[in-house]
Structures are given as structure tokens and as C-alpha cells.
Short mmCIF file of C-alpha atoms in Angstrom, two decimals:
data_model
loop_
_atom_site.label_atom_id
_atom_site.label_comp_id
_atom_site.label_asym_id
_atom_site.label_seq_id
_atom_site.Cartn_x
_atom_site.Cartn_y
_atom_site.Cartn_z
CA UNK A 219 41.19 84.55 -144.18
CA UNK A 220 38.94 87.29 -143.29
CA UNK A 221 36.55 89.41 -146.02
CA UNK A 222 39.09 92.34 -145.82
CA UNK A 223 41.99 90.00 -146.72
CA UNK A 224 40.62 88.29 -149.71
CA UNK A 225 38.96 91.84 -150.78
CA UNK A 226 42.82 92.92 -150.49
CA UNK A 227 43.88 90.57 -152.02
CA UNK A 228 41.75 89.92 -155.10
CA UNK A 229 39.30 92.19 -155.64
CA UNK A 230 36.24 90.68 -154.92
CA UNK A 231 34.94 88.09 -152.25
CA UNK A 232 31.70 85.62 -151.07
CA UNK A 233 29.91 86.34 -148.38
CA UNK A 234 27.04 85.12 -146.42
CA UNK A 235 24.27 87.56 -145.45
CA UNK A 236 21.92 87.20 -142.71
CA UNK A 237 18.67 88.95 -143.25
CA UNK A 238 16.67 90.07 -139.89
CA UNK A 239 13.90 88.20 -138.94
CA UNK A 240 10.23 88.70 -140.59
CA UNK A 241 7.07 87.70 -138.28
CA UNK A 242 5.30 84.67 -139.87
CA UNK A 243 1.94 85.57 -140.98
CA UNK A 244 2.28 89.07 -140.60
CA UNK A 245 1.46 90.55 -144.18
CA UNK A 246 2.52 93.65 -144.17
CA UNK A 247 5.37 92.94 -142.17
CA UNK A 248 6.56 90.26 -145.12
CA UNK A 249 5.84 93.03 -147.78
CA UNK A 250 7.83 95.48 -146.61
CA UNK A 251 10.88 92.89 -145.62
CA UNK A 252 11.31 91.88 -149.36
CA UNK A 253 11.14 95.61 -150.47
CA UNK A 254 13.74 95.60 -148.51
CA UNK A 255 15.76 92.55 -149.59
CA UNK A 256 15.54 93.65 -153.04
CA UNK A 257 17.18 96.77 -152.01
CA UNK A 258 19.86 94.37 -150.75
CA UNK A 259 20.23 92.55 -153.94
CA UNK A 260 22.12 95.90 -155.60
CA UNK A 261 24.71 95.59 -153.44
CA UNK A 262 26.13 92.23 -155.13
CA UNK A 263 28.83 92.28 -158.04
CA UNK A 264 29.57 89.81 -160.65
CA UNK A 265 32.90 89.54 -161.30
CA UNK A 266 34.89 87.26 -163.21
CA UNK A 267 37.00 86.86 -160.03
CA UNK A 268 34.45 85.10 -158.93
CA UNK A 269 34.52 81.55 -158.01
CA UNK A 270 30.90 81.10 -158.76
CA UNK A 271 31.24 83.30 -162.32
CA UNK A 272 34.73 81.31 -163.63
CA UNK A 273 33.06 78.00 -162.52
CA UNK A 274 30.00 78.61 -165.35
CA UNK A 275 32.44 80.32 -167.54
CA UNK A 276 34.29 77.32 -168.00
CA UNK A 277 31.23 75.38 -167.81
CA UNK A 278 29.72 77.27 -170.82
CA UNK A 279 26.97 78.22 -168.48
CA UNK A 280 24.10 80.14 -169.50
CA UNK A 281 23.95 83.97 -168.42
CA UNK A 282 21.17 82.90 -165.45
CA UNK A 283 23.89 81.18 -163.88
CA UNK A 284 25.99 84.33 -162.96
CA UNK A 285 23.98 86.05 -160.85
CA UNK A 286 26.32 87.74 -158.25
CA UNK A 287 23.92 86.16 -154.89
CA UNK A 288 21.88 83.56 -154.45
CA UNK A 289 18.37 83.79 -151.43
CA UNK A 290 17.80 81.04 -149.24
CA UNK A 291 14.11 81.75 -147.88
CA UNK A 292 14.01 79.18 -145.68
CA UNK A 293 17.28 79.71 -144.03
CA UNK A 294 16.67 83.62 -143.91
CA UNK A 295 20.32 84.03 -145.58
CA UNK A 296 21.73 85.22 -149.00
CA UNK A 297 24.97 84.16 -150.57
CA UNK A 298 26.51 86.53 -153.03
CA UNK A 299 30.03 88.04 -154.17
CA UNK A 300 30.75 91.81 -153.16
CA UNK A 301 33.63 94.64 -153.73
CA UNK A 302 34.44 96.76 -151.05
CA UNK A 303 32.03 99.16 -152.17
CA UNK A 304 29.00 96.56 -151.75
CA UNK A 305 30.37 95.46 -148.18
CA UNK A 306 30.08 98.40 -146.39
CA UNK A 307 26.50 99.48 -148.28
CA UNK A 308 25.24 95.90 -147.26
CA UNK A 309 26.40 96.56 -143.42
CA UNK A 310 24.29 99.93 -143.19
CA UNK A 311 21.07 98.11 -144.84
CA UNK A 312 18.00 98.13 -142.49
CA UNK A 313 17.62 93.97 -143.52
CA UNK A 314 21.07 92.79 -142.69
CA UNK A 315 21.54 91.41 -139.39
CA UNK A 316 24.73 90.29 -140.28
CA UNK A 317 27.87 89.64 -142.86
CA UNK A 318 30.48 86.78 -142.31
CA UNK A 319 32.40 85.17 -144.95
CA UNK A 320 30.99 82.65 -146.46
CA UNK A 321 32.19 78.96 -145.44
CA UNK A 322 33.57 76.26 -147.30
CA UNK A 323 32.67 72.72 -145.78
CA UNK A 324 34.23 69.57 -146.54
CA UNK A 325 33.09 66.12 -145.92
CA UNK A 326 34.36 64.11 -142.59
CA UNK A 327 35.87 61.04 -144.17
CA UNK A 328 36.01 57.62 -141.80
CA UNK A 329 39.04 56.65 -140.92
CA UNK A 330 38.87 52.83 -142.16
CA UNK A 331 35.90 51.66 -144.63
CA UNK A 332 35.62 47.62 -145.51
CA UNK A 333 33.15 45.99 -146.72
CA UNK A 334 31.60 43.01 -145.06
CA UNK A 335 28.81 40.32 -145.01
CA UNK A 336 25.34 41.40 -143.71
CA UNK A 337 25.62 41.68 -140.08
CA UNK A 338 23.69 38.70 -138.13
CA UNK A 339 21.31 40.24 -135.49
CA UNK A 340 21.95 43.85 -133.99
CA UNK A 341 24.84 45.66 -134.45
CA UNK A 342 26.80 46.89 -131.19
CA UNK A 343 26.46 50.41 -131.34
CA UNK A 344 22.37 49.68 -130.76
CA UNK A 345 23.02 47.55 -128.15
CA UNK A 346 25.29 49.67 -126.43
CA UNK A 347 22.93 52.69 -126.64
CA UNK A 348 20.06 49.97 -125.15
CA UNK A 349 17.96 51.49 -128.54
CA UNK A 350 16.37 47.98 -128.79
CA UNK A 351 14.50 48.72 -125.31
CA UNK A 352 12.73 51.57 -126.93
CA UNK A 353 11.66 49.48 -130.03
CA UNK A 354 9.77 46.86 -127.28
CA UNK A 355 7.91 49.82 -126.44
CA UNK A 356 6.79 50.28 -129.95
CA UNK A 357 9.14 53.36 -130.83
CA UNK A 358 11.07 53.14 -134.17
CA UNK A 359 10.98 57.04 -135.00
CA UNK A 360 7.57 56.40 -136.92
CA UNK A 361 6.39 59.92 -137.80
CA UNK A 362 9.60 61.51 -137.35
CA UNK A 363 11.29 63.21 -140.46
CA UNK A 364 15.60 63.49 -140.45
CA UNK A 365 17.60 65.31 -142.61
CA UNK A 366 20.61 64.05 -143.79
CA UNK A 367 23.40 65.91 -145.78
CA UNK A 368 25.67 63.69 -147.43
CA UNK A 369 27.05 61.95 -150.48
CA UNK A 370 23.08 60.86 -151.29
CA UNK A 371 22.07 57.21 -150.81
CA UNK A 372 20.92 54.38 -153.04
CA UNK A 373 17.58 54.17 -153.05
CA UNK A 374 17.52 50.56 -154.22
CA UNK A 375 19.24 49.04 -151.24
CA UNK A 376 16.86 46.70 -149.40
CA UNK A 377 17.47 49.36 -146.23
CA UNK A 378 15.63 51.56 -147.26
CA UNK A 379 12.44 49.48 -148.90
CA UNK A 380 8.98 50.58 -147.25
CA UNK A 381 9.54 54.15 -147.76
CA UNK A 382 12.80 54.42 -145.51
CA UNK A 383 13.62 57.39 -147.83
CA UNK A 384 10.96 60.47 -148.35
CA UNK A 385 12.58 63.37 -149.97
CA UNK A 386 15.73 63.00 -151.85
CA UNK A 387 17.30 65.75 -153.75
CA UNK A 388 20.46 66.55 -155.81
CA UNK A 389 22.25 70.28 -156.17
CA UNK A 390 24.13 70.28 -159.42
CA UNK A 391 27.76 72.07 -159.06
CA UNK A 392 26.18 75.39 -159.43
CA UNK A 393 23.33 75.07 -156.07
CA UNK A 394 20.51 74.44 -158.48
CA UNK A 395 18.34 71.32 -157.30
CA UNK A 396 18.07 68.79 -160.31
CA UNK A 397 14.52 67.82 -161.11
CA UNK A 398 13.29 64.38 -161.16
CA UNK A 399 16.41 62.56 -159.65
CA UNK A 400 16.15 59.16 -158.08
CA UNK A 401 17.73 58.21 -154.79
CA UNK A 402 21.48 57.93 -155.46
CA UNK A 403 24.82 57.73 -154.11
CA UNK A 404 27.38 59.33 -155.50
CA UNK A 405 30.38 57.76 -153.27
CA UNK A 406 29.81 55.26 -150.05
CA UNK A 407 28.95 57.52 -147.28
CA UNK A 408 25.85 59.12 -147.70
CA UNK A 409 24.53 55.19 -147.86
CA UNK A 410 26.58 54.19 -144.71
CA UNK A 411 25.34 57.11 -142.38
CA UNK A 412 21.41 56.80 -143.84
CA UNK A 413 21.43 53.20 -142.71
CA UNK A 414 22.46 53.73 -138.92
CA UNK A 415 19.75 56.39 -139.09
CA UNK A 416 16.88 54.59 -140.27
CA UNK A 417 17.80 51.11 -141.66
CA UNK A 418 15.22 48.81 -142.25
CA UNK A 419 15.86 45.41 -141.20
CA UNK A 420 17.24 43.12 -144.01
CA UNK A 421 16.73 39.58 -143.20
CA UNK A 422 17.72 39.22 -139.44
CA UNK A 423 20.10 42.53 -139.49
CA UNK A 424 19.24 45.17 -137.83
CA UNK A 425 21.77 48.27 -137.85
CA UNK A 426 19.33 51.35 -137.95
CA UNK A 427 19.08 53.33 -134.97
CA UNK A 428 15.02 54.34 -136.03
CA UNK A 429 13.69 52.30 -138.54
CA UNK A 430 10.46 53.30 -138.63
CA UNK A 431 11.83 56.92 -139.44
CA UNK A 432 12.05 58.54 -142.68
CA UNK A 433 14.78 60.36 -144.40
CA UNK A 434 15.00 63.71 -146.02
CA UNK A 435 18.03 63.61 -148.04
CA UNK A 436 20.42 66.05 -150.32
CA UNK A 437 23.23 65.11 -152.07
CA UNK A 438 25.39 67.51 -151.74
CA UNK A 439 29.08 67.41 -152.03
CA UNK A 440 31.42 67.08 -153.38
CA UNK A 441 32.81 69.20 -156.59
CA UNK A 442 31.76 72.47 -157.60
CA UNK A 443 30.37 75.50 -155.80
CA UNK A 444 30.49 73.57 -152.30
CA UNK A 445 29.08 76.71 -150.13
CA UNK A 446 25.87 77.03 -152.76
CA UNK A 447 24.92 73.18 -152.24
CA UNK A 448 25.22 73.21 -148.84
CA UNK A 449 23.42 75.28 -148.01
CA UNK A 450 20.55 74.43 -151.05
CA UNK A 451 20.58 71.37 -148.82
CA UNK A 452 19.86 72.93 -145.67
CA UNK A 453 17.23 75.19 -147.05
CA UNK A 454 15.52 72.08 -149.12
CA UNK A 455 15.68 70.31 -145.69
CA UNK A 456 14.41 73.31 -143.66
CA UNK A 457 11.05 73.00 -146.27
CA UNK A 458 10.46 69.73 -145.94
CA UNK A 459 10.03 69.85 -142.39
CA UNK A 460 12.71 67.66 -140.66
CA UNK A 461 13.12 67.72 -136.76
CA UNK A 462 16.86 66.41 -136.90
CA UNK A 463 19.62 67.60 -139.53
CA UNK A 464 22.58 64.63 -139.06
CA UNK A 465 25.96 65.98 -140.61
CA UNK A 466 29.31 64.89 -141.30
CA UNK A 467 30.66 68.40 -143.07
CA UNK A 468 33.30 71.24 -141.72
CA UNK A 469 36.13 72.76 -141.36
CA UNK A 470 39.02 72.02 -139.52
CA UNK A 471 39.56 74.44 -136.46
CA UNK A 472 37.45 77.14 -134.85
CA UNK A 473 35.74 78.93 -137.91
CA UNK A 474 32.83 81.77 -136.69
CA UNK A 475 31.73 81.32 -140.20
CA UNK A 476 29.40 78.60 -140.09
CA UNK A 477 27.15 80.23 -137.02
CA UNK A 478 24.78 82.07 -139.21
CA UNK A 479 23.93 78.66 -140.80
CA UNK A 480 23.48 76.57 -137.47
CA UNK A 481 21.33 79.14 -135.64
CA UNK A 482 19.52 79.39 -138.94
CA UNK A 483 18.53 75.46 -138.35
CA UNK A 484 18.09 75.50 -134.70
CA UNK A 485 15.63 78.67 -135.04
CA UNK A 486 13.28 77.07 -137.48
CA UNK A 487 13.16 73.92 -134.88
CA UNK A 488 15.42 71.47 -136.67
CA UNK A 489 18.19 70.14 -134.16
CA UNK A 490 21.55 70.00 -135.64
CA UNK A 491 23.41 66.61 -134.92
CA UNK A 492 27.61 67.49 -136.44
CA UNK A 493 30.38 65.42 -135.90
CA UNK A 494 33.23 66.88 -134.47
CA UNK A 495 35.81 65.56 -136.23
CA UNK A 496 38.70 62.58 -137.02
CA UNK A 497 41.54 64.29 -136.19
CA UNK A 498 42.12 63.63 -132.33
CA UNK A 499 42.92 65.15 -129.14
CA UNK A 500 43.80 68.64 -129.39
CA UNK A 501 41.53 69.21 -132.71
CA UNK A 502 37.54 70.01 -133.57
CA UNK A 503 36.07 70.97 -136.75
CA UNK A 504 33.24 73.83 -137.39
CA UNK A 505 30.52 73.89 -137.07
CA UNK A 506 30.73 70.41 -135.08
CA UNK A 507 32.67 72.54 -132.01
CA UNK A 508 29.93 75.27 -131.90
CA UNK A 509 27.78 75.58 -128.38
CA UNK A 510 24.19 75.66 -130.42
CA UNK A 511 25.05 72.42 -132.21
CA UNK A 512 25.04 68.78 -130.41
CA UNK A 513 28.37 67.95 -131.19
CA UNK A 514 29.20 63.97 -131.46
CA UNK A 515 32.84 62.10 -130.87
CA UNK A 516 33.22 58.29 -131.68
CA UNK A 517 33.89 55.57 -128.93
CA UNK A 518 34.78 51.45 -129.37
CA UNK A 519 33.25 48.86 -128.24
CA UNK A 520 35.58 48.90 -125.45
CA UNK A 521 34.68 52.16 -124.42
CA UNK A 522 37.72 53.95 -125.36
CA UNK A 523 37.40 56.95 -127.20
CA UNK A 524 39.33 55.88 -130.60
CA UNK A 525 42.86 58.16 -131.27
CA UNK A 526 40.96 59.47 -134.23
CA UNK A 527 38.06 61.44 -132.67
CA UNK A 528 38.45 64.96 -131.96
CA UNK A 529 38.17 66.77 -128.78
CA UNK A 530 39.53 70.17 -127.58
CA UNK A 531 38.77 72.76 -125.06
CA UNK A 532 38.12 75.72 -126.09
CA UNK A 533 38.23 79.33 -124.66
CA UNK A 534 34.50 80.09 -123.61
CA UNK A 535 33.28 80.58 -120.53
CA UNK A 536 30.67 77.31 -120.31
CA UNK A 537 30.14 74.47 -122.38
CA UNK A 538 34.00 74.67 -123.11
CA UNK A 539 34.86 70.75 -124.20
CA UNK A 540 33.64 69.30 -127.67
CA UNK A 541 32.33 67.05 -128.51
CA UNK A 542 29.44 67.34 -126.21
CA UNK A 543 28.71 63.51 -125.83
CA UNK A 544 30.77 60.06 -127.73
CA UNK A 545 28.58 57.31 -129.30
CA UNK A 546 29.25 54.10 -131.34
CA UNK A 547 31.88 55.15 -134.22
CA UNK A 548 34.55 51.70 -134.23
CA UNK A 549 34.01 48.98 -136.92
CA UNK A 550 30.29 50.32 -137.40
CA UNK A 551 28.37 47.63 -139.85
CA UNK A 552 25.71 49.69 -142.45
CA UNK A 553 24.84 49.56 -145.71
CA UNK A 554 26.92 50.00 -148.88
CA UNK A 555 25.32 50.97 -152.20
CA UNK A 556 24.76 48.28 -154.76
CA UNK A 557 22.96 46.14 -151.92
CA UNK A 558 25.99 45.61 -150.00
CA UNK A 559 27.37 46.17 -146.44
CA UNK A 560 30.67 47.23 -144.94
CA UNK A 561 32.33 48.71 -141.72
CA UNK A 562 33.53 52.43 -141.54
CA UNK A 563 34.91 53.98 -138.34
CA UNK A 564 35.05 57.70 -137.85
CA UNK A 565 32.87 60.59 -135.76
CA UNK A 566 30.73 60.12 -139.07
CA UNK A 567 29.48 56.90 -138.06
CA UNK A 568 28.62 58.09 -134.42
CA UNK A 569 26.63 61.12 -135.56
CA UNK A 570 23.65 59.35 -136.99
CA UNK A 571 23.46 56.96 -133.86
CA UNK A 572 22.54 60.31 -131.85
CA UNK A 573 20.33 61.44 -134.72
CA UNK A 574 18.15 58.45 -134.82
CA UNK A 575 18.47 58.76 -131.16
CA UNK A 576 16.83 62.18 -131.16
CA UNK A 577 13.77 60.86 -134.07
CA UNK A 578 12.80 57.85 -131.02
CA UNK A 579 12.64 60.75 -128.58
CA UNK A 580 10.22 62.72 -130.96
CA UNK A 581 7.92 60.12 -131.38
CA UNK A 582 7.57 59.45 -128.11
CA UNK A 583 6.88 62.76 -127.79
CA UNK A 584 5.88 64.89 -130.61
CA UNK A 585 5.74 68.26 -128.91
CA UNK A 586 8.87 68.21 -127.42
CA UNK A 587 11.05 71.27 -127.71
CA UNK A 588 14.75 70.98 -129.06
CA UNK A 589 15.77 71.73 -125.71
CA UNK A 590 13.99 68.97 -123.83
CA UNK A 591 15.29 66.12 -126.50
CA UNK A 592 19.02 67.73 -125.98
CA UNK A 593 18.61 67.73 -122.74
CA UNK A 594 17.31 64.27 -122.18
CA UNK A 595 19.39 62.62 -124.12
CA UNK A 596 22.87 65.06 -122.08
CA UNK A 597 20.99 64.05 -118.76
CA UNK A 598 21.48 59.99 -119.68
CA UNK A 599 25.19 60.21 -120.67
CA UNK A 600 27.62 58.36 -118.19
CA UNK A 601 31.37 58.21 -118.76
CA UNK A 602 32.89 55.29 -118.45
CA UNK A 603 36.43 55.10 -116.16
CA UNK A 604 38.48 54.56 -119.42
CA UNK A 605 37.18 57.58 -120.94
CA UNK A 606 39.14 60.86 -120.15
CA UNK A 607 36.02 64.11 -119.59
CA UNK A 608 38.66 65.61 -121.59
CA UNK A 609 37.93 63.43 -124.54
CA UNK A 610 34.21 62.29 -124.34
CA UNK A 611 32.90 65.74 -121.95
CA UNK A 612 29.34 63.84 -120.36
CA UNK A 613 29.98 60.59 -122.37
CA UNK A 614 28.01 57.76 -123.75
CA UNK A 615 24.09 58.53 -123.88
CA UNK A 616 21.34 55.75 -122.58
CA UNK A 617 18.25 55.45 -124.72
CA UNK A 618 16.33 54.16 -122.15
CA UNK A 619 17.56 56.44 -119.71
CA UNK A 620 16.48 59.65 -121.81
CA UNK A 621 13.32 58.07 -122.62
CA UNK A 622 12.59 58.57 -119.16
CA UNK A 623 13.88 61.11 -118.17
CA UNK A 624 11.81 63.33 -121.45
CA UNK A 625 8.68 61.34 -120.31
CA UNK A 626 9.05 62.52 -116.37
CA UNK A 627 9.64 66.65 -117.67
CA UNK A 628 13.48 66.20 -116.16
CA UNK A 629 15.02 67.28 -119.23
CA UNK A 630 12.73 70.63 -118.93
CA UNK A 631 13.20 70.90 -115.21
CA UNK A 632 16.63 70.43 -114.83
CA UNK A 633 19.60 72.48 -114.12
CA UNK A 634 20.56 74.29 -117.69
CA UNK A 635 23.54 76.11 -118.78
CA UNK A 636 22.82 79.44 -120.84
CA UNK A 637 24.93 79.10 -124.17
CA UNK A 638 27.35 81.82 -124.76
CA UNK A 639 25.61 83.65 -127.79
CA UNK A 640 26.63 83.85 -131.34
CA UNK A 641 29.24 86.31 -133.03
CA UNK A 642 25.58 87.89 -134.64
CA UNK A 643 24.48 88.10 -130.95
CA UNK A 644 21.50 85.67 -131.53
CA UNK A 645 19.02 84.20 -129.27
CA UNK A 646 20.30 81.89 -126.31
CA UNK A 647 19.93 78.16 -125.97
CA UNK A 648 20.07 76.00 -123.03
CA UNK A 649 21.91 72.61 -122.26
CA UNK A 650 22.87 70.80 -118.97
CA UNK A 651 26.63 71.52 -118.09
#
């Protein structure tokens, strides 16, 4: 449904604004942007239409809750509810950049979840990725920060003993960040996907993709004002300085609404690892089907790419099939809070293989632009003959393969692809084709 429609329709509706870039350092320049942004603040209504104003009304909220918008510094956006009246004075402001209705994400659930004993030695999806190669070389992800948006994760499981886990924060159903939480998962998930990521070993098991990484991580969903947590999530992460943001979250189908958030990431230097969906052939979710994300489908051990994953080809010109590569996501053994351990299978479970992927890259080489780690690790896909380039696009990616390939300057040199720029016209990225 479009702004216009749910104006139409009732009255009032939330949007996202994107606020035009302010030069770092420059003080004058910062001075005279928030004049400005306060002059954008008018434009917002409360309403008791609105989803964020009935929520604390029923809530018994205090007045500070209501406020009609909500600014993400970080991010460089502002999330607020607006008549028709405040839409078209915030399109002629001198700060906007842009105004897109505001997205509502929803988790990617696996497919099949069971719990199961701790898993003896390494788990396939390392092995197939030939991860252990760059750990006999001394890279783990030491020194590498990832963010990870999820259900939380249980700070008490022995995966994540030795500090495994150095940020964690919790939005409360309104987007406020709750002092003074612990570690915590508030369903299975968040724990599962934080343990492929950076799992320490636990006894002889070894199922994290970087354990020698750290973790920045929000709990997030579910319940509540979804679009407010979010995105307190991905400004909280944005602060704390992570290289990689791993996420399971969108919407089903080709939404333009979630591009303001993703270039948002990518432009403060974070690269944004999405899965792409469990819904199969013929099917993506946003923002996991946009060209500035790196987009991630599941495969099996067989190398099939499962009847659950997504993939699709879309209309644009270049860079057309999602997801851009597949990786481990069949029967993948993690942890489980309450010390335990189970298999889940789903696009889920194959994002955080690439993301811990991405935090070996970094160490190896600190300086590296998002570009060059995208690129390496596109460059060292092969597809297998059972999988369709319909339904895994370059394939399975080759840790050792993109280690090189980063360390010889290939992934800068190489031939790159110009990505077809955002519905706010922002700044072109590269990738191999």
C-alpha cells in the first residue's frame, strides 16, 4: 500500500524520512543541518490513528512516548506519522532527501528446527566452505565486530564464553533500548544464527564460522512497534562500529521500502549480509532481493539448492537473479539457549555462514573496502552441475579461494558491474556479474 492509499484511507500514515547527508567534522556544516532537522520535526502529527500512539495508549504509556517521529543519527533517517498536510511540507524541506513508507519486517523462520546432541568435530557447512583452512592460518575473525539482528542470544551458553558476545541490547515494544539487560534470547533463533557466526568451540564442536569474532547484538523482534526496533537496532549497531550486519528480517516480495535503510548501512561501511527468503523458486523477500545488499540462498549437503530457498529474477537491467550466492542452510547444527544444541534449516542458517565469512576476510585484511570483501568472496563462488544459475546465480563461495584472491588485489581489479541505483537515486556500488 502506498502513503497516498493509507493517507486515503485512514487519515494518517508512517513514514520513513531520509535526511541529506552532513560532512563529518564540518562544524558549521552540522549546525546548520540540525537547524534544519528541527524545522523538519513540525511537520509530524500525533494522532490517535496512529499505530505508535494506540500502542502506548493501551499500554498506559507516559505522554514522552507519543511523540509523532522518532531520529536515528546514526542511520541519517527519521521515523514519524504525517497527514497529508505534513507530507507534502516534508517533500519541499531543504533536509529531506527522501520519503518512502515506512517498512514493516518480519523474521525469516527455518523451515525445520530439532534439537540435537552437541555436534562431534566440525559441522559441514565449515567444511564445505574450506573455513577451517583459514583458521590454520591463524584467522578466526579476531578484531572483527558483526552485527546481528535477531531474537537476542543467551549469553550463558558455553558458545559464547571468552567474550564471544560484546554489545548486546534490547528495544522494548516502543524502540526505546532497555538499560542494563543481560544477553538473552527471547525465542531460539537469535541463539542459532549467533553460533554459526562466532561460536566458540565447546568441547570438540566446532560450528562457528569466526570464532575469534565478536558479536554486536539487538534483540529486536518480535511484538510491538516492529519498524521502531528495527531500526533502533540498526542505528545501535551502526554506533558500535560493526563491519558486517547478518539478517534474517523482510518482507515478502519486491518492497522499495526498505532501500533507505540498506544504503543507510552500506554508506557508513557496514556490509549488509540478508537472507533472501524460504519460500522457493519464483519468490524473494526485501530487502534480501535488493542489488546493494549480499543476498544469501540455502544449499544441502548434496549441493542442491533445498525447495525452500528463494530465488527469482527480477526486472533490472544487471545483477537481475537473487540470491546473489547459496551457502550451507540443510540440517545446520548450532546452539540452542539453555546450553543446548539443535538443527534448523532455512536461508537463516546460510546467512551467518557468509557473515562470518566476510569477519575472516577483515582480519586478514583490516583496510579492506566493502567492495573488495564482496567481491572476493563473488569471485570464489562455483556452481555446482546440480545447481540451476537460476536458483543459486554464482553459487557456493570458497574461503580459501577469496582469501586469495583479497590478498592478490583481484577482488579490486576485477571486472565489476555498476549497481542500478536506488529509488532515492543514491550513490553506486560495484559487484562482479
Amino acid at each position: 500500500m502506498s502513503i497516498e492509499s493509507t493517507l486515503k484511507g485512514v487519515g494518517v500514515a508512517e513514514v520513513l524520512v531520509t535526511l541529506k547527508d552532513v560532512p563529518r567534522g564540518n562544524t558549521a556544516a552540522i549546525s546548520a543541518a540540525q537547524s534544519r532537522i528541527s524545522g523538519v520535526l513540525r511537520h509530524f502529527t500525533r494522532s490517535e490513528q496512529s499505530h505508535a500512539s494506540a500502542m502506548a495508549n493501551a499500554a498506559g504509556a507516559p505522554d514522552g512516548r507519543r511523540l509523532p517521529y522518532r531520529v536515528y543519527k546514526n542511520l541519517g533517517l527519521i521515523l514519524g506519522t504525517v497527514d497529508s498536510d505534513g507530507l507534502a511540507r516534508l517533500k519541499k524541506e531543504s533536509a529531506v532527501k527522501a520519503v518512502d513508507e515506512a517498512p514493516v519486517l518480519s523474521l525469516i523462520r527455518p523451515v525445520a528446527a530439532s534439537t540435537a546432541a552437541a555436534p562431534a568435530g566440525i559441522t559441514w557447512g565449515i567444511k564445505r566452505m574450506r573455513v577451517q583452512q583459514l583458521w590454520s592460518q591463524g584467522l578466526t575473525g579476531k578484531g572483527v565486530l558483526v552485527g546481528h539482528l535477531d531474537t537476542g542470544v543467551d549469553g550463558k551458553h558455553k558458545a559464547f564464553a571468552g567474550g564471544a558476545i560484546a554489545h548486546f541490547a534490547e528495544f522494548d515494544h516502543f524502540g526505546d533500548q532497555i538499560p542494563g539487560v543481560k544477553p538473552h534470547d527471547s525465542a531460539l533463533h537469535g541463539t542459532h544464527t549467533a553460533g554459526i557466526i562466532v561460536g566458540r568451540t565447546v568441547g570438540n564442536s566446532r560450528f562457528g564460522v569466526a570464532p575469534g569474532a565478536q558479536l554486536a547484538s539487538a534483540l529486536v523482534i518480535e511484538g510491538g512497534d516492529v519498524v521502531a526496533r528495527i531500526l533502533g537496532g540498526m542505528d545501535w549497531i551502526i554506533g558500535a562500529g560493526a563491519r558486517v550486519l547478518s539478517m534474517s528480517l523482510g518482507l515478502r516480495g519486491y518492497r522499495k521500502d526498505f532501500l533507505p535503510l540498506m544504503q543507510a548501512i552500506r554508506n557508513r561501511g557496514i556490509l549488509p549480509v540478508i537472507a533472501v527468503g524460504n519460500e522457493g523458486p519464483g519468490t524473494s523477500r526485501s530487502p534480501g532481493n535488493y542489488d546493494i545488499v549480499l543476498s544469501v540462498g540455502a544449499m544441502a549437503l548434496s549441493n542442491h539448492v533445498p525447495d525452500f530457498s528463494s530465488s527469482q529474477r527480477l526486472t533490472r537491467p544487471r545483477d537481475s537473479i537473487v540470491p546473489d550466492i547459496v551457502a550451507p542452510g540443510v540440517n545446520v547444527l548450532s546452539s540452542l539457549p539453555h546450553g543446548g544444541f539443535g538443527r534448523m534449516s532455512g536461508s537463516s542458517m546460510a546467512t551467518p555462514h557468509i557473515a562470518g565469512l566476510a569477519a575472516l576476510l577483515w582480519q586478514a585484511k583490516p583496510h579492506a573496502t566493502i567492495d573488495e570483501i564482496e567481491n572476493a568472496i563473488f569471485q570464489s563462488c562455483k556452481r555446482p552441475p546440480a545447481m540451476p544459475l537460476a536458483r543459486a546465480n554464482r553459487g557456493v563461495p570458497d574461503a580459501v579461494d577469496a582469501l586469495a584472491i583479497l590478498q592478490s588485489g583481484g577482488a579490486k581489479t576485477a571486472t565489476k558491474v555498476a549497481k542500478k541505483k536506488s529509488a532515492a537515486k543514491t550513490s553506486k556500488h560495484r559487484r562482479k556479474e
